[in-house]
Amino acid sequence: RLVLAATLGIPLSLLMLAVVYRLLMRENRDRRASERAARDSEERLRKLSGDMEALSKYTGMLQTCEGTAELLALTSRALSSLAPSLSGTIYLIRASRDHAEASVTWGLHLATSDVLPLPSDCWAVRRNKPYCCHDVAADIKCAHVELPQSGISVATMCLPLTAQGELMGWWYLSGCGPGPLPDFDLVLLAAEQFSLALANLRLREDLRHQSIRDALTGLYNRRYLEASLAREIARCDRRKLPLVVLMFDLDHFKSFNDQHGHPGGDALLSAFGRLLQSHCRPEDIACRFGGEEFTLILPEVESDIGMQRAQAILSATEQMEVSHHGVPLGRITTSIGVAAYPADGNTSATLLEAADKALYKAKTGGRNRLCGVTEI
């Protein structure tokens, strides 16, 4: 019996040891897999935390951008860091809505895209939601995307830029295929923040434009004139440079307005505003002073040159043809008062007063003429 027990016990003990060893090995393997999963989760969490911190920083800086160019430059740098494996282009739709323009590009696209595509060329714009193409050679791609060289797999993604119900453009992103592209959720959040920032920036620009521009003529308004004239006088004073102010009044405007109605009068004011702009240098400042009166600031211009510029505008006004809805409204003339800094005034108030007196002299002298302060 002892021999039999020993004979049977030894294999059984070995079997039990083998089972225990197998269980220990499995436990060790599971523990190592759990540790690897924990490390991977920790790494993903660390990456996600870093991405969210970078995205938060990017979002905060978006709100302080002063212009569209700064917004685009900031986005190209931020996306190069947030999604380094992706190349991108931001398309902004023009005001005419007929074309989009590639405003900024970062990275090197393996599948290039048109510089001036039609908005309808992009599936994301048509459907107003993200569109992903896992392989442009095999899947349905956007029309603005060109096929890459043979043998290269490229994945693309287009994200529409929509805010407050307005479609402003789209992001085009590309990377090595086949897709899906990485960091989709992160890039989508960044695109949404960019859309909101771009819409807010455009709204601020519109409000600023309305605060300094006359809506009818497109010229600067009187408030901007007074601030700009004081600034230009101070600048010319520091550099010992001249300056000329021209003040215009459309002759017999009330009679013209009574004859053709307010729409005709508005057409005349708008046409004269365009005429002034066509006679301006980039540094000149054309303003609607009020009613039918206009002012033109000519920095760094001598008095005699200012008189020549005024004479050219006087002659152009005589030749100007005004029409409303295709109906000719006749011709009109203008009277011009000319004042020079510093001879006729060394402050904005005195210079405008001198130009106004010269304008009054021109109107009382028969209209359709110009008059300087020295002629009063």
PDB file of C-alpha atoms in Angstrom, residues 17-178:
ATOM      1  CA  LEU A  17       2.730  21.668  -8.934  1.00  0.00           C
ATOM      2  CA  ALA A  18       2.290  22.049 -12.680  1.00  0.00           C
ATOM      3  CA  VAL A  19      -1.243  23.374 -12.218  1.00  0.00           C
ATOM      4  CA  VAL A  20      -0.098  25.836  -9.539  1.00  0.00           C
ATOM      5  CA  TYR A  21       2.824  26.907 -11.720  1.00  0.00           C
ATOM      6  CA  ARG A  22       0.487  27.401 -14.673  1.00  0.00           C
ATOM      7  CA  LEU A  23      -1.864  29.455 -12.525  1.00  0.00           C
ATOM      8  CA  LEU A  24       1.045  31.570 -11.255  1.00  0.00           C
ATOM      9  CA  MET A  25       2.314  32.151 -14.796  1.00  0.00           C
ATOM     10  CA  ARG A  26      -1.155  33.186 -15.942  1.00  0.00           C
ATOM     11  CA  GLU A  27      -1.477  35.529 -12.986  1.00  0.00           C
ATOM     12  CA  ASN A  28       1.916  37.051 -13.752  1.00  0.00           C
ATOM     13  CA  ARG A  29       0.970  37.423 -17.410  1.00  0.00           C
ATOM     14  CA  ASP A  30      -2.340  39.062 -16.509  1.00  0.00           C
ATOM     15  CA  ARG A  31      -0.598  41.332 -14.048  1.00  0.00           C
ATOM     16  CA  ARG A  32       1.957  42.391 -16.652  1.00  0.00           C
ATOM     17  CA  ALA A  33      -0.855  43.021 -19.161  1.00  0.00           C
ATOM     18  CA  SER A  34      -2.708  45.087 -16.560  1.00  0.00           C
ATOM     19  CA  GLU A  35       0.452  47.066 -15.843  1.00  0.00           C
ATOM     20  CA  ARG A  36       0.973  47.694 -19.555  1.00  0.00           C
ATOM     21  CA  ALA A  37      -2.672  48.754 -19.923  1.00  0.00           C
ATOM     22  CA  ALA A  38      -2.322  51.022 -16.916  1.00  0.00           C
ATOM     23  CA  ARG A  39       0.843  52.566 -18.355  1.00  0.00           C
ATOM     24  CA  ASP A  40      -0.862  53.016 -21.736  1.00  0.00           C
ATOM     25  CA  SER A  41      -3.892  54.577 -20.062  1.00  0.00           C
ATOM     26  CA  GLU A  42      -1.662  56.845 -18.035  1.00  0.00           C
ATOM     27  CA  GLU A  43       0.217  57.840 -21.170  1.00  0.00           C
ATOM     28  CA  ARG A  44      -3.027  58.504 -23.035  1.00  0.00           C
ATOM     29  CA  LEU A  45      -4.339  60.458 -20.087  1.00  0.00           C
ATOM     30  CA  ARG A  46      -1.127  62.463 -19.924  1.00  0.00           C
ATOM     31  CA  LYS A  47      -1.328  63.164 -23.669  1.00  0.00           C
ATOM     32  CA  LEU A  48      -4.999  64.064 -23.392  1.00  0.00           C
ATOM     33  CA  SER A  49      -4.259  66.392 -20.493  1.00  0.00           C
ATOM     34  CA  GLY A  50      -1.460  68.034 -22.478  1.00  0.00           C
ATOM     35  CA  ASP A  51      -3.682  68.356 -25.549  1.00  0.00           C
ATOM     36  CA  MET A  52      -6.505  69.885 -23.509  1.00  0.00           C
ATOM     37  CA  GLU A  53      -4.073  72.318 -21.908  1.00  0.00           C
ATOM     38  CA  ALA A  54      -2.689  73.294 -25.324  1.00  0.00           C
ATOM     39  CA  LEU A  55      -6.229  73.587 -26.715  1.00  0.00           C
ATOM     40  CA  SER A  56      -7.277  75.746 -23.761  1.00  0.00           C
ATOM     41  CA  LYS A  57      -4.274  78.016 -24.311  1.00  0.00           C
ATOM     42  CA  TYR A  58      -5.060  78.218 -28.017  1.00  0.00           C
ATOM     43  CA  THR A  59      -8.705  79.066 -27.308  1.00  0.00           C
ATOM     44  CA  GLY A  60      -7.741  81.791 -24.865  1.00  0.00           C
ATOM     45  CA  MET A  61      -5.331  83.386 -27.326  1.00  0.00           C
ATOM     46  CA  LEU A  62      -7.952  83.246 -30.097  1.00  0.00           C
ATOM     47  CA  GLN A  63     -10.169  85.649 -28.161  1.00  0.00           C
ATOM     48  CA  THR A  64      -7.424  88.301 -28.012  1.00  0.00           C
ATOM     49  CA  CYS A  65      -6.444  88.325 -31.706  1.00  0.00           C
ATOM     50  CA  GLU A  66      -6.676  91.780 -33.275  1.00  0.00           C
ATOM     51  CA  GLY A  67      -7.126  90.756 -36.884  1.00  0.00           C
ATOM     52  CA  THR A  68      -7.729  87.882 -39.283  1.00  0.00           C
ATOM     53  CA  ALA A  69      -4.044  87.635 -40.235  1.00  0.00           C
ATOM     54  CA  GLU A  70      -3.054  87.199 -36.584  1.00  0.00           C
ATOM     55  CA  LEU A  71      -5.827  84.634 -36.108  1.00  0.00           C
ATOM     56  CA  LEU A  72      -4.593  82.571 -39.057  1.00  0.00           C
ATOM     57  CA  ALA A  73      -0.939  82.744 -37.989  1.00  0.00           C
ATOM     58  CA  LEU A  74      -1.812  81.641 -34.459  1.00  0.00           C
ATOM     59  CA  THR A  75      -3.904  78.725 -35.756  1.00  0.00           C
ATOM     60  CA  SER A  76      -1.205  77.433 -38.104  1.00  0.00           C
ATOM     61  CA  ARG A  77       1.340  77.359 -35.262  1.00  0.00           C
ATOM     62  CA  ALA A  78      -1.109  75.802 -32.795  1.00  0.00           C
ATOM     63  CA  LEU A  79      -2.263  73.033 -35.169  1.00  0.00           C
ATOM     64  CA  SER A  80       1.326  72.183 -36.067  1.00  0.00           C
ATOM     65  CA  SER A  81       1.803  71.406 -32.373  1.00  0.00           C
ATOM     66  CA  LEU A  82      -1.604  69.856 -31.597  1.00  0.00           C
ATOM     67  CA  ALA A  83      -1.620  67.522 -34.623  1.00  0.00           C
ATOM     68  CA  PRO A  84       1.991  67.276 -35.880  1.00  0.00           C
ATOM     69  CA  SER A  85       1.210  64.351 -38.211  1.00  0.00           C
ATOM     70  CA  LEU A  86      -1.304  66.415 -40.192  1.00  0.00           C
ATOM     71  CA  SER A  87      -0.851  69.124 -42.803  1.00  0.00           C
ATOM     72  CA  GLY A  88      -3.555  71.743 -43.145  1.00  0.00           C
ATOM     73  CA  THR A  89      -4.981  74.630 -45.141  1.00  0.00           C
ATOM     74  CA  ILE A  90      -7.620  77.123 -44.032  1.00  0.00           C
ATOM     75  CA  TYR A  91      -9.991  78.296 -46.751  1.00  0.00           C
ATOM     76  CA  LEU A  92     -12.052  81.451 -46.221  1.00  0.00           C
ATOM     77  CA  ILE A  93     -14.998  82.178 -48.499  1.00  0.00           C
ATOM     78  CA  ARG A  94     -14.879  85.588 -50.154  1.00  0.00           C
ATOM     79  CA  ALA A  95     -17.546  88.205 -49.559  1.00  0.00           C
ATOM     80  CA  SER A  96     -18.871  87.562 -53.074  1.00  0.00           C
ATOM     81  CA  ARG A  97     -19.486  83.912 -52.032  1.00  0.00           C
ATOM     82  CA  ASP A  98     -18.316  82.721 -55.455  1.00  0.00           C
ATOM     83  CA  HIS A  99     -14.845  81.497 -54.470  1.00  0.00           C
ATOM     84  CA  ALA A 100     -12.836  80.487 -51.441  1.00  0.00           C
ATOM     85  CA  GLU A 101      -9.211  81.443 -50.881  1.00  0.00           C
ATOM     86  CA  ALA A 102      -6.398  79.469 -49.249  1.00  0.00           C
ATOM     87  CA  SER A 103      -5.530  81.909 -46.458  1.00  0.00           C
ATOM     88  CA  VAL A 104      -2.831  79.931 -44.620  1.00  0.00           C
ATOM     89  CA  THR A 105      -1.119  76.532 -44.989  1.00  0.00           C
ATOM     90  CA  TRP A 106       1.083  74.534 -42.635  1.00  0.00           C
ATOM     91  CA  GLY A 107       2.975  71.334 -43.269  1.00  0.00           C
ATOM     92  CA  LEU A 108       3.362  69.642 -46.658  1.00  0.00           C
ATOM     93  CA  HIS A 109       0.261  68.142 -48.232  1.00  0.00           C
ATOM     94  CA  LEU A 110       0.744  64.756 -49.866  1.00  0.00           C
ATOM     95  CA  ALA A 111      -2.462  65.507 -51.813  1.00  0.00           C
ATOM     96  CA  THR A 112      -2.417  69.156 -52.854  1.00  0.00           C
ATOM     97  CA  SER A 113      -5.527  71.322 -53.077  1.00  0.00           C
ATOM     98  CA  ASP A 114      -6.652  74.237 -55.261  1.00  0.00           C
ATOM     99  CA  VAL A 115      -5.738  77.738 -54.126  1.00  0.00           C
ATOM    100  CA  LEU A 116      -9.051  79.275 -55.235  1.00  0.00           C
ATOM    101  CA  PRO A 117     -11.656  76.498 -55.189  1.00  0.00           C
ATOM    102  CA  LEU A 118     -15.395  76.872 -55.457  1.00  0.00           C
ATOM    103  CA  PRO A 119     -17.232  76.358 -52.149  1.00  0.00           C
ATOM    104  CA  SER A 120     -19.275  73.645 -53.861  1.00  0.00           C
ATOM    105  CA  ASP A 121     -16.060  71.689 -54.536  1.00  0.00           C
ATOM    106  CA  CYS A 122     -15.950  70.622 -50.873  1.00  0.00           C
ATOM    107  CA  TRP A 123     -18.267  67.913 -49.547  1.00  0.00           C
ATOM    108  CA  ALA A 124     -17.991  69.329 -46.025  1.00  0.00           C
ATOM    109  CA  VAL A 125     -19.343  72.682 -47.248  1.00  0.00           C
ATOM    110  CA  ARG A 126     -22.166  71.043 -49.191  1.00  0.00           C
ATOM    111  CA  ARG A 127     -23.264  68.893 -46.254  1.00  0.00           C
ATOM    112  CA  ASN A 128     -22.247  71.396 -43.543  1.00  0.00           C
ATOM    113  CA  LYS A 129     -20.561  68.679 -41.479  1.00  0.00           C
ATOM    114  CA  PRO A 130     -17.103  67.054 -41.372  1.00  0.00           C
ATOM    115  CA  TYR A 131     -16.185  64.850 -44.318  1.00  0.00           C
ATOM    116  CA  CYS A 132     -13.395  62.255 -44.095  1.00  0.00           C
ATOM    117  CA  CYS A 133     -11.803  60.389 -46.990  1.00  0.00           C
ATOM    118  CA  HIS A 134      -9.688  57.418 -45.826  1.00  0.00           C
ATOM    119  CA  ASP A 135      -7.905  57.064 -49.179  1.00  0.00           C
ATOM    120  CA  VAL A 136      -8.260  59.688 -51.905  1.00  0.00           C
ATOM    121  CA  ALA A 137      -7.271  57.173 -54.580  1.00  0.00           C
ATOM    122  CA  ALA A 138     -10.058  54.744 -53.664  1.00  0.00           C
ATOM    123  CA  ASP A 139     -12.777  56.774 -51.908  1.00  0.00           C
ATOM    124  CA  ILE A 140     -14.874  59.731 -53.055  1.00  0.00           C
ATOM    125  CA  LYS A 141     -12.697  62.815 -52.576  1.00  0.00           C
ATOM    126  CA  CYS A 142     -13.513  66.519 -52.632  1.00  0.00           C
ATOM    127  CA  ALA A 143     -13.148  68.155 -56.052  1.00  0.00           C
ATOM    128  CA  HIS A 144     -10.574  70.641 -54.758  1.00  0.00           C
ATOM    129  CA  VAL A 145      -8.208  67.785 -53.755  1.00  0.00           C
ATOM    130  CA  GLU A 146      -5.782  66.508 -56.380  1.00  0.00           C
ATOM    131  CA  LEU A 147      -4.730  62.859 -56.635  1.00  0.00           C
ATOM    132  CA  PRO A 148      -1.284  62.109 -55.174  1.00  0.00           C
ATOM    133  CA  GLN A 149       1.501  60.249 -56.904  1.00  0.00           C
ATOM    134  CA  SER A 150       0.772  56.628 -57.670  1.00  0.00           C
ATOM    135  CA  GLY A 151       1.507  54.229 -54.852  1.00  0.00           C
ATOM    136  CA  ILE A 152       0.968  56.809 -52.095  1.00  0.00           C
ATOM    137  CA  SER A 153      -2.003  56.409 -49.783  1.00  0.00           C
ATOM    138  CA  VAL A 154      -3.347  59.726 -48.472  1.00  0.00           C
ATOM    139  CA  ALA A 155      -6.256  60.339 -46.109  1.00  0.00           C
ATOM    140  CA  THR A 156      -8.003  63.723 -45.945  1.00  0.00           C
ATOM    141  CA  MET A 157     -10.488  65.506 -43.726  1.00  0.00           C
ATOM    142  CA  CYS A 158     -12.498  68.704 -44.352  1.00  0.00           C
ATOM    143  CA  LEU A 159     -14.160  70.584 -41.487  1.00  0.00           C
ATOM    144  CA  PRO A 160     -16.706  73.363 -42.214  1.00  0.00           C
ATOM    145  CA  LEU A 161     -16.272  76.669 -40.379  1.00  0.00           C
ATOM    146  CA  THR A 162     -19.755  77.659 -39.258  1.00  0.00           C
ATOM    147  CA  ALA A 163     -20.809  80.113 -36.553  1.00  0.00           C
ATOM    148  CA  GLN A 164     -24.103  81.901 -35.907  1.00  0.00           C
ATOM    149  CA  GLY A 165     -25.619  80.256 -38.970  1.00  0.00           C
ATOM    150  CA  GLU A 166     -22.971  81.614 -41.347  1.00  0.00           C
ATOM    151  CA  LEU A 167     -20.600  79.413 -43.340  1.00  0.00           C
ATOM    152  CA  MET A 168     -17.245  81.215 -43.481  1.00  0.00           C
ATOM    153  CA  GLY A 169     -14.975  78.555 -45.013  1.00  0.00           C
ATOM    154  CA  TRP A 170     -13.423  75.199 -44.151  1.00  0.00           C
ATOM    155  CA  TRP A 171     -10.285  73.444 -42.926  1.00  0.00           C
ATOM    156  CA  TYR A 172      -8.566  70.967 -45.238  1.00  0.00           C
ATOM    157  CA  LEU A 173      -6.335  68.431 -43.434  1.00  0.00           C
ATOM    158  CA  SER A 174      -4.318  65.585 -44.909  1.00  0.00           C
ATOM    159  CA  GLY A 175      -1.981  62.869 -43.699  1.00  0.00           C
ATOM    160  CA  CYS A 176      -0.613  59.452 -44.492  1.00  0.00           C
ATOM    161  CA  GLY A 177      -3.301  56.901 -45.284  1.00  0.00           C
ATOM    162  CA  PRO A 178      -5.183  54.813 -45.123  1.00  0.00           C
TER     163      PRO A 178
END
